[in-house]
Tab-separated table of C-alpha atoms in Angstrom:
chain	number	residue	atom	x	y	z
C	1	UNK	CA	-1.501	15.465	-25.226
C	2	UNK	CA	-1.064	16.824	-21.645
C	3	UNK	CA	-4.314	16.333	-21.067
C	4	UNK	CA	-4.938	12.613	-21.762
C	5	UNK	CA	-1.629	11.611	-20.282
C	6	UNK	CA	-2.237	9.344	-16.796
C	7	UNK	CA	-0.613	6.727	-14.981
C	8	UNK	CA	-2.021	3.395	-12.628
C	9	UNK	CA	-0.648	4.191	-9.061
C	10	UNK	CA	-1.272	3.240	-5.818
C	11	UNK	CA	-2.925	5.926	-2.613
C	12	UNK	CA	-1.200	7.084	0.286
C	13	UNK	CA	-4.329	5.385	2.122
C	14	UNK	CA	-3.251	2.049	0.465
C	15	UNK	CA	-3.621	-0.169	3.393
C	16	UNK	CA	-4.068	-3.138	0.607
C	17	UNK	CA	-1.603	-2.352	-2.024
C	18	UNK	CA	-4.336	-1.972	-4.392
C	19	UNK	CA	-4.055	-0.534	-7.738
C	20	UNK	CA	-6.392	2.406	-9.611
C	21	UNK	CA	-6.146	4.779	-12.713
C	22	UNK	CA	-4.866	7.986	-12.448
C	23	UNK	CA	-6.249	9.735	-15.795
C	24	UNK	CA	-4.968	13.700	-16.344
C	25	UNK	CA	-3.278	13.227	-13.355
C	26	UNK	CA	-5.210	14.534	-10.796
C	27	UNK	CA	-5.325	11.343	-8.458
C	28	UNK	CA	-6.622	8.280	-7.924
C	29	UNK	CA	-9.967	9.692	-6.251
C	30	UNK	CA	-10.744	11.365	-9.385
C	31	UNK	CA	-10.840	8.257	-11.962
C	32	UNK	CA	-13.857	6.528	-11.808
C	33	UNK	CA	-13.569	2.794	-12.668
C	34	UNK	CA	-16.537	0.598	-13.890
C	35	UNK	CA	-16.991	-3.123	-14.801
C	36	UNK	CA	-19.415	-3.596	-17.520
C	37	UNK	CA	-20.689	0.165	-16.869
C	38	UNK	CA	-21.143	-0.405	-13.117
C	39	UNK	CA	-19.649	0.361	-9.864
C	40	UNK	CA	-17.115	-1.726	-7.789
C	41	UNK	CA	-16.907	-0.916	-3.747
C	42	UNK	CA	-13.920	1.202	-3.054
C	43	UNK	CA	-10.845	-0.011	-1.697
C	44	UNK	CA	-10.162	0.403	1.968
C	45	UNK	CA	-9.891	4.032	2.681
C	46	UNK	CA	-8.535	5.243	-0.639
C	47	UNK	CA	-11.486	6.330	-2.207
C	48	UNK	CA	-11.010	4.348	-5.748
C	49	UNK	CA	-11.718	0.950	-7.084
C	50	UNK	CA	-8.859	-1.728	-6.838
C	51	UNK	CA	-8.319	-2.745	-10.799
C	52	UNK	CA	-5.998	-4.941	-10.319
C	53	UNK	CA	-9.276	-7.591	-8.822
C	54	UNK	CA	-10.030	-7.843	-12.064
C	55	UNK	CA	-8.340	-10.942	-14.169
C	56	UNK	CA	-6.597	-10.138	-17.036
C	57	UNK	CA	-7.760	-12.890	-19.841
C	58	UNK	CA	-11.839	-11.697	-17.927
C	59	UNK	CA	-11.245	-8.110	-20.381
C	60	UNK	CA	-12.805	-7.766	-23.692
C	61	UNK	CA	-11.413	-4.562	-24.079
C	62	UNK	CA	-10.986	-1.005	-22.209
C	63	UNK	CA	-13.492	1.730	-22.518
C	64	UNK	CA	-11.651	4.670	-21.515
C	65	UNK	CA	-13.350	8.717	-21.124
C	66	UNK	CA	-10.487	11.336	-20.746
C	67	UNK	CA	-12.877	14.298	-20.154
C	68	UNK	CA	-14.213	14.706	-16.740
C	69	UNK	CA	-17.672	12.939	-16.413
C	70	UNK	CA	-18.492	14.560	-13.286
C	71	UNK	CA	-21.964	15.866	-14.812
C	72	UNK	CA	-22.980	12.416	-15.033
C	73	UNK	CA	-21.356	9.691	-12.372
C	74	UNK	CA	-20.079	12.477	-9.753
C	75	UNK	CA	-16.974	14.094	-8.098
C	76	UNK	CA	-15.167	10.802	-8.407
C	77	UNK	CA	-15.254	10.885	-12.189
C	78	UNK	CA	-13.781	14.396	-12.813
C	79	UNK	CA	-10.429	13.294	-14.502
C	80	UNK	CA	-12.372	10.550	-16.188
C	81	UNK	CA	-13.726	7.005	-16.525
C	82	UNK	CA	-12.267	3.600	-17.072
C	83	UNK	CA	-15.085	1.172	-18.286
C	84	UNK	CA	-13.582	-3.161	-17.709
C	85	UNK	CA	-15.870	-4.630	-20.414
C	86	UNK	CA	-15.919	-8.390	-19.865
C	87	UNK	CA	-15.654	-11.444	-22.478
C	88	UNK	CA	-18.943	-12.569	-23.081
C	89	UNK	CA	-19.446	-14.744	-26.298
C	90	UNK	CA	-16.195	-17.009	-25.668
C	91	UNK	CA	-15.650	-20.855	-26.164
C	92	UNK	CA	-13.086	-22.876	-25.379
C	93	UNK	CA	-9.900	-22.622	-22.637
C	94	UNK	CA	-6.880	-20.128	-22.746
C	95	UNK	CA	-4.159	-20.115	-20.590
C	96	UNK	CA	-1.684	-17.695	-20.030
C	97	UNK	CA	1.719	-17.685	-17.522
C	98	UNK	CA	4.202	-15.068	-17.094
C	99	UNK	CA	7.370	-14.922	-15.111
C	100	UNK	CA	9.449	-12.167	-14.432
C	101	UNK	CA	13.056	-11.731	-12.782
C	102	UNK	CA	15.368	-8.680	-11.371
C	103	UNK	CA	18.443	-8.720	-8.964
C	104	UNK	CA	16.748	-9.428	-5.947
C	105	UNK	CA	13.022	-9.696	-7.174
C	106	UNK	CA	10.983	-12.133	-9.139
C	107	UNK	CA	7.116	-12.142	-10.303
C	108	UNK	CA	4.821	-14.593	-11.838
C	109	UNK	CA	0.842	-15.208	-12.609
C	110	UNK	CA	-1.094	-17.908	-13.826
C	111	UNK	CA	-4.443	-17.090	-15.882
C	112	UNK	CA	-7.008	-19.122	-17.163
C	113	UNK	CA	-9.965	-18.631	-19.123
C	114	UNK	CA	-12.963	-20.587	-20.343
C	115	UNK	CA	-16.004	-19.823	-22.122
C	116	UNK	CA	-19.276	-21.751	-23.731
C	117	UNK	CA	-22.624	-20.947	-25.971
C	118	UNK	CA	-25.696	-22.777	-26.156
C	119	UNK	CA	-29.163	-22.060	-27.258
C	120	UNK	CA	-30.225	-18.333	-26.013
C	121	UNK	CA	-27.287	-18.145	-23.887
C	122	UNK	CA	-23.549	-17.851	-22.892
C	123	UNK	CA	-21.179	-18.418	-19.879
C	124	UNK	CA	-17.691	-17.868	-19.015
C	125	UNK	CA	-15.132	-18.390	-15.914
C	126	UNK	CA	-11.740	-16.602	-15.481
C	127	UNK	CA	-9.028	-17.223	-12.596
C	128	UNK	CA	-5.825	-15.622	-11.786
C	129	UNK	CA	-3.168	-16.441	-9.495
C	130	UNK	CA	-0.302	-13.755	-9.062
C	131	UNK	CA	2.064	-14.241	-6.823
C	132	UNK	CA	5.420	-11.299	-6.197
C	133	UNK	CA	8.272	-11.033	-4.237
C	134	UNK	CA	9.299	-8.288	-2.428
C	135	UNK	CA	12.146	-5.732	-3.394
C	136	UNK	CA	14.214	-4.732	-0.933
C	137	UNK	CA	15.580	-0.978	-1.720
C	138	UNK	CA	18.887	-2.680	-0.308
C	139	UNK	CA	18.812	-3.845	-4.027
C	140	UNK	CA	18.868	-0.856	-5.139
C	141	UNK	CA	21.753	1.811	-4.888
C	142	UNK	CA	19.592	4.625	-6.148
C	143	UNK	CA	16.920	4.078	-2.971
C	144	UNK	CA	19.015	6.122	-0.434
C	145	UNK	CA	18.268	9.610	1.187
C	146	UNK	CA	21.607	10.492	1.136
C	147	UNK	CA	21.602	11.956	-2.592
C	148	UNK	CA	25.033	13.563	-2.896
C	149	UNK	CA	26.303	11.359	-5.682
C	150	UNK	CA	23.729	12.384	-7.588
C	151	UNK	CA	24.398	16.081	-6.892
C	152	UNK	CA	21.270	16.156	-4.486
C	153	UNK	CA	21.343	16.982	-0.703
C	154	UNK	CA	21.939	14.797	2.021
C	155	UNK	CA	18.250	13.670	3.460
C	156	UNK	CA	19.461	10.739	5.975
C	157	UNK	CA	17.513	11.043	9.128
C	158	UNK	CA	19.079	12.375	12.409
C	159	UNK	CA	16.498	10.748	14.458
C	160	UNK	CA	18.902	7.900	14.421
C	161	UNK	CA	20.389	4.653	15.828
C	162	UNK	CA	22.374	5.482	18.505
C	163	UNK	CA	20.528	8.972	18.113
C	164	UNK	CA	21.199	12.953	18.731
C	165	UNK	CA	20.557	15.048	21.884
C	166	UNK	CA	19.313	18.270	20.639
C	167	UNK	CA	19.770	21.010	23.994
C	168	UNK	CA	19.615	24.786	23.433
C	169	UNK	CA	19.465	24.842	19.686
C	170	UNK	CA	22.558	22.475	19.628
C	171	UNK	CA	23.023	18.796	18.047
C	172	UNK	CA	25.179	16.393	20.343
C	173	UNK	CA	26.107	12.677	18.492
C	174	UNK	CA	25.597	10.209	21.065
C	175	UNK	CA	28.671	8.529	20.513
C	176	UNK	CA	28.695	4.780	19.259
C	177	UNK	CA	30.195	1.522	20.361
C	178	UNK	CA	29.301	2.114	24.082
C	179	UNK	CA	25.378	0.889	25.705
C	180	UNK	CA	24.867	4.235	27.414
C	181	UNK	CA	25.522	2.941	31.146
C	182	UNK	CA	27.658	5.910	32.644
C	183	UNK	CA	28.068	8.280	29.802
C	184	UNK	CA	29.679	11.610	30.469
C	185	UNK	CA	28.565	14.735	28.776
C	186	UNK	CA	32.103	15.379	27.729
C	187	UNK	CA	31.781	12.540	25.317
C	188	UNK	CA	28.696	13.882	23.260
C	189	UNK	CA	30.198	15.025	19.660
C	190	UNK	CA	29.206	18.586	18.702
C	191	UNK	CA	29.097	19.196	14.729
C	192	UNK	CA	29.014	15.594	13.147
C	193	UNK	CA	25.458	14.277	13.793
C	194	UNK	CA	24.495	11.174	14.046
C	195	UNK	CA	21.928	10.125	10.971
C	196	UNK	CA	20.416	6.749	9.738
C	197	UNK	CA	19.191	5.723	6.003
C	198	UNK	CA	15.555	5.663	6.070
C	199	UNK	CA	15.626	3.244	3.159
C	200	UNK	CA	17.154	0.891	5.162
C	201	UNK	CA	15.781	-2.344	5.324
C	202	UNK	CA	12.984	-1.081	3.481
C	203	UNK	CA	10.699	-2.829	0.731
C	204	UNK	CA	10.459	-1.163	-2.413
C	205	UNK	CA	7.608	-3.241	-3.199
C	206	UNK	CA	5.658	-5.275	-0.902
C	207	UNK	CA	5.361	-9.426	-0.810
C	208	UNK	CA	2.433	-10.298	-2.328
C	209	UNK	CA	0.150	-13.218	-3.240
C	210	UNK	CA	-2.819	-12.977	-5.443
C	211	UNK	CA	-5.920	-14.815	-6.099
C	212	UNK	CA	-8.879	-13.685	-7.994
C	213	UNK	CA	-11.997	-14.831	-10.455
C	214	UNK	CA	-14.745	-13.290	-12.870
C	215	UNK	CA	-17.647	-15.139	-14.470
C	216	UNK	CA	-20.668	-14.165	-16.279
C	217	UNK	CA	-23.687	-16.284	-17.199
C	218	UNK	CA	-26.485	-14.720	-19.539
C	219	UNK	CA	-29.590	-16.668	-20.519
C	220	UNK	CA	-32.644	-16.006	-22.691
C	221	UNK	CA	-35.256	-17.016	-20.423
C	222	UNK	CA	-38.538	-16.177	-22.960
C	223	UNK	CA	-38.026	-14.878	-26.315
C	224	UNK	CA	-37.487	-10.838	-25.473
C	225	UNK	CA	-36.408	-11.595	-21.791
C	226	UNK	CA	-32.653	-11.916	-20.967
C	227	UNK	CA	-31.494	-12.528	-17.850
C	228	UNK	CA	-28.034	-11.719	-17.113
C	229	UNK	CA	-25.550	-12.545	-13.619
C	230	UNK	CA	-21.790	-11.620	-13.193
C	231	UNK	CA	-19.148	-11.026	-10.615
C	232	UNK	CA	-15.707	-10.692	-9.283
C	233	UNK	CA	-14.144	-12.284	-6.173
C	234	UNK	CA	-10.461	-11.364	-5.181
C	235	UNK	CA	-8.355	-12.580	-2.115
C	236	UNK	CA	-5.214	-10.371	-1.769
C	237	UNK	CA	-2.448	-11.055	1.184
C	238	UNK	CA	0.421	-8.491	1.027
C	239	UNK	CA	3.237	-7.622	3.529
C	240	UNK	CA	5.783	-5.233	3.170
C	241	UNK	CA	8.717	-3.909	5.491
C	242	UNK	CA	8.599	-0.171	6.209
C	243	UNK	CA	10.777	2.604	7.565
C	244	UNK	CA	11.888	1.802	10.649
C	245	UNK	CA	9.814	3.756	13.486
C	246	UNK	CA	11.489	7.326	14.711
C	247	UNK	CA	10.629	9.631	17.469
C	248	UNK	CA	12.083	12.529	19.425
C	249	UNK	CA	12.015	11.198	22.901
C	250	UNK	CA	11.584	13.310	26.131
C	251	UNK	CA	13.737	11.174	29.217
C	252	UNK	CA	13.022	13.089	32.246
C	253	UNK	CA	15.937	13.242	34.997
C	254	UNK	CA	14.940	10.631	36.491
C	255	UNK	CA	16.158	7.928	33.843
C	256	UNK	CA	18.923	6.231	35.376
C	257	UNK	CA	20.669	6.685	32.066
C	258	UNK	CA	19.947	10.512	31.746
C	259	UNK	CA	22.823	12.897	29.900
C	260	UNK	CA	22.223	16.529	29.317
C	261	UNK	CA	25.261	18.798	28.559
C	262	UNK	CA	23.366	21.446	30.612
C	263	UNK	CA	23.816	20.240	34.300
C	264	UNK	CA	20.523	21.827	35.479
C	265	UNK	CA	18.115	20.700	32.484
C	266	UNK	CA	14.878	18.448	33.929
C	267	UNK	CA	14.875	16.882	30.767
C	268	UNK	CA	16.528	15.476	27.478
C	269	UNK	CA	15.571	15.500	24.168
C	270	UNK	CA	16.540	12.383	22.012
C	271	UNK	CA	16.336	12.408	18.327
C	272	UNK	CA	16.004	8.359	18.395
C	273	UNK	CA	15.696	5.540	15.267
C	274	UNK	CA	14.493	2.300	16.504
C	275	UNK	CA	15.857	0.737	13.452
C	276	UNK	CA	18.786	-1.386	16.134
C	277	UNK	CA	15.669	-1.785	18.310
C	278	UNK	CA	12.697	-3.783	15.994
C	279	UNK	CA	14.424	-3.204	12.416
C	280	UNK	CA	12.225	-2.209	9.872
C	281	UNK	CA	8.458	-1.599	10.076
C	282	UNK	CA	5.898	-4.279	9.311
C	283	UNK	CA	2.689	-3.674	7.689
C	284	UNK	CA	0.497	-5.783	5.867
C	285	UNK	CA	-2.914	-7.475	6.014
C	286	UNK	CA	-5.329	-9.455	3.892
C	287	UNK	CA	-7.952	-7.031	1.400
C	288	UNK	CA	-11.028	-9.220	0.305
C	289	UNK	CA	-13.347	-7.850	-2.694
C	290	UNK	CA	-16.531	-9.499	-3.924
C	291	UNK	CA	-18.836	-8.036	-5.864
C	292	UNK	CA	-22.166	-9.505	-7.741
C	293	UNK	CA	-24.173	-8.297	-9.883
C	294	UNK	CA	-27.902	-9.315	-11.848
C	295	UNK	CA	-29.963	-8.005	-14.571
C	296	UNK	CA	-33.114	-8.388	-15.964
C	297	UNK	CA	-33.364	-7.363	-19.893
C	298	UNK	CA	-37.009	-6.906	-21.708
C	299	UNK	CA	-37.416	-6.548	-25.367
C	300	UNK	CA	-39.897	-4.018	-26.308
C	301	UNK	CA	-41.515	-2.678	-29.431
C	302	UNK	CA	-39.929	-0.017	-31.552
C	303	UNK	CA	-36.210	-0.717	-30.375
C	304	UNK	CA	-36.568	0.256	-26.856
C	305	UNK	CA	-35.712	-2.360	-24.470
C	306	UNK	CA	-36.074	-1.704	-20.505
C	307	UNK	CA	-33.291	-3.318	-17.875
C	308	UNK	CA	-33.780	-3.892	-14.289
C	309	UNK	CA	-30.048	-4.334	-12.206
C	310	UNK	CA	-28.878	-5.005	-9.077
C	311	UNK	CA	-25.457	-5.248	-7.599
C	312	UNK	CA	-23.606	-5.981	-4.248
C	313	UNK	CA	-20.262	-4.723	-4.071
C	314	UNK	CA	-18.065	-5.300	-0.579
C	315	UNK	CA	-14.284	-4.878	-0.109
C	316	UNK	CA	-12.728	-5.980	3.455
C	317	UNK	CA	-9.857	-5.080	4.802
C	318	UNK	CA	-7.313	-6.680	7.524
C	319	UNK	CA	-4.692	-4.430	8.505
C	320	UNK	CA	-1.421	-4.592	11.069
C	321	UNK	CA	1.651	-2.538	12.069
C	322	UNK	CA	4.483	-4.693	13.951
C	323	UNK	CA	7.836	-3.691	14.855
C	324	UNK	CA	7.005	-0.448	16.079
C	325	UNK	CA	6.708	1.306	19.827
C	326	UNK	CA	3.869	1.326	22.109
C	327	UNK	CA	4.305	5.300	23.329
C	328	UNK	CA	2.302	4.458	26.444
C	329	UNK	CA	4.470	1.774	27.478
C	330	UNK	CA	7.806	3.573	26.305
C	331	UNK	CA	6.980	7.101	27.532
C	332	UNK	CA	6.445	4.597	30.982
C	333	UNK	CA	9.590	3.012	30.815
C	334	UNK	CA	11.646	6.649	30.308
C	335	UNK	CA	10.192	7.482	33.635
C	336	UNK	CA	11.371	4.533	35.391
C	337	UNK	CA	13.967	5.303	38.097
C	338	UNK	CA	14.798	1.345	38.316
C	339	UNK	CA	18.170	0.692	35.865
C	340	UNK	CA	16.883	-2.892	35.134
C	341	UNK	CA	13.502	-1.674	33.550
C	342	UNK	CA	14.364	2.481	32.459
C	343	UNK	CA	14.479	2.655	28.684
C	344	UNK	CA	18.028	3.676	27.338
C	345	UNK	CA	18.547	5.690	24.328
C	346	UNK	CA	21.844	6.263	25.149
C	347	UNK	CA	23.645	3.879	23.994
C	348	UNK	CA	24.210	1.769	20.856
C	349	UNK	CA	20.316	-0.015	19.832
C	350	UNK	CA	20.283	-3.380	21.914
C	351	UNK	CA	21.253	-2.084	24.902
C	352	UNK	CA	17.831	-2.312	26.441
């Protein structure tokens, strides 16, 4: 039904490409996801738990809620819960390796599992190691903004590479194959903007190696007293190549380069890709998630049984964004009267 449907999706705050449920579809934020019935830190800024931390041969099964559960865990359970149960009474070793291949991508993970009982107790040790290429939307025809094949609109950029000069509510193409040294007005092209694909260069899906663990240890320490320790460790390093940085730049007349079809105008506005410039975006970073947790399990009369639990949960997060301007230092060199240090968005990207 409508109401159960839900997806596993990523946040737009995803600085570590993590992964959450998405039950009823009402975000990520709004699934709450537990291991063994208890709570994971969050993952960077998104607000959710990162599943994907969690090794595949370490589930039992899936406990899943599809009503909101907001009466009893909170806000961040009001499209539901996901409960991770973990294997517990397991012996022996299982193994597990998958491989996957597109045009222009490739996947593959390595899982192992193994498990032991003894006398009042039980142990067992998961590891994962998934490792993915990226996907360039180059490989894909479909990943463009200009949708007209498809009998959608054209949505290429006109902040582009070389770029526009918008003056009084007009477009002018900065005309290409020329670095912007000495252009005349009479040579900006009125009614055929310049634009740029924003896909360009662009990762589909980031480059990303994996490696994580789970374990749990339970022993009966006196007849009617259990005591219980588990945990998850993940190391995640991801990159992936963005849309290339865009900005409408303001050159004041006193660029050596300056062009304005208006002879009197102070200054220019540039509708500028720095795709020719840096290329593509950068971002990536290294997301770290450990999490332990205890508990103490007494026995008592009539059925009841009392538990006592602690748990440390911690997710880290190393970010960075290359390939893109620094505004202080551009808006700096657009003000600089000397030719051999001015910025020049005039001309085809390279020029400067």
């Amino acid at each position: 039904s409508q109401e159960t449907r839900g997806s596993v999706q990523a946040s737009p705050d995803n600085l570590g490409f993590a992964t959450a449920p998405n039950l009823r579809g009402l975000g990520v934020d709004a699934t709450l996801s537990l291991v063994n019935g208890h709570r994971l830190a969050q993952a960077n800024y998104g607000g959710f738990v990162d599943i994907s931390q969690i090794p595949l041969l370490a589930i039992e099964r899936v406990e899943v809620i599809v009503d909101g559960a907001s009466a009893i865990y909170g806000s961040d359970a009001v499209g539901g819960v996901v409960n991770f149960i973990l294997r517990q009474n397991f012996e022996g070793f299982e193994a597990k390796a998958q491989a996957g291949f597109g045009d222009g991508f490739e996947r593959y993970s390595l899982s192992t599992a193994a498990g032991a009982t003894w006398t009042g107790g039980h142990g067992f040790l998961a590891v994962e190691y998934f490792e993915q290429a990226r996907l360039s939307a180059d490989e894909r025809s479909y990943y463009t903004a200009d949708l007209r094949r498809f009998g959608g609109p054209n949505l290429q950029n006109p902040n582009a590479s070389p770029g526009n000069i918008s003056a009084g509510g007009v477009t002018y193409a900065i005309p290409r194959g020329q670095n912007g040294v000495g252009l005349a007005p009479g040579r900006l092209v009125v009614g055929a903007p310049n634009v740029t694909e924003r896909w360009a260069g662009a990762d589909i899906l980031p480059q990303t190696r994996k490696l994580s663990a789970a374990g749990l240890i339970s022993q009966e320490l006196t007849p009617g007293l259990t005591l219980t320790l588990d945990g998850l460790a993940t190391r995640r390093k991801s990159i992936r190549r963005a849309e290339a940085a865009v900005s409408t730049l303001t050159v004041p007349r006193i660029n050596p380069f300056f062009v304005n079809p208006d002879p009197a105008a102070q200054t220019t506005s540039v509708l500028y890709s720095f795709l020719g410039d840096f290329g593509p975006q950068a971002t990536g970073g290294i997301s770290e998630d450990v999490t332990l947790h205890g508990a103490v399990e007494v026995k008592l009369p009539a059925r009841w049984s009392a538990e006592l639990d602690g748990l440390i949960s911690r997710n880290s997060v190393s970010f960075r964004n290359d390939d893109l301007p620094n505004a202080a230092l551009l808006n700096q060199a657009l003000a600089d009267p000397n030719p051999s240090a001015a910025f020049n968005p005039f001309g085809d990207a390279g020029s400067n």
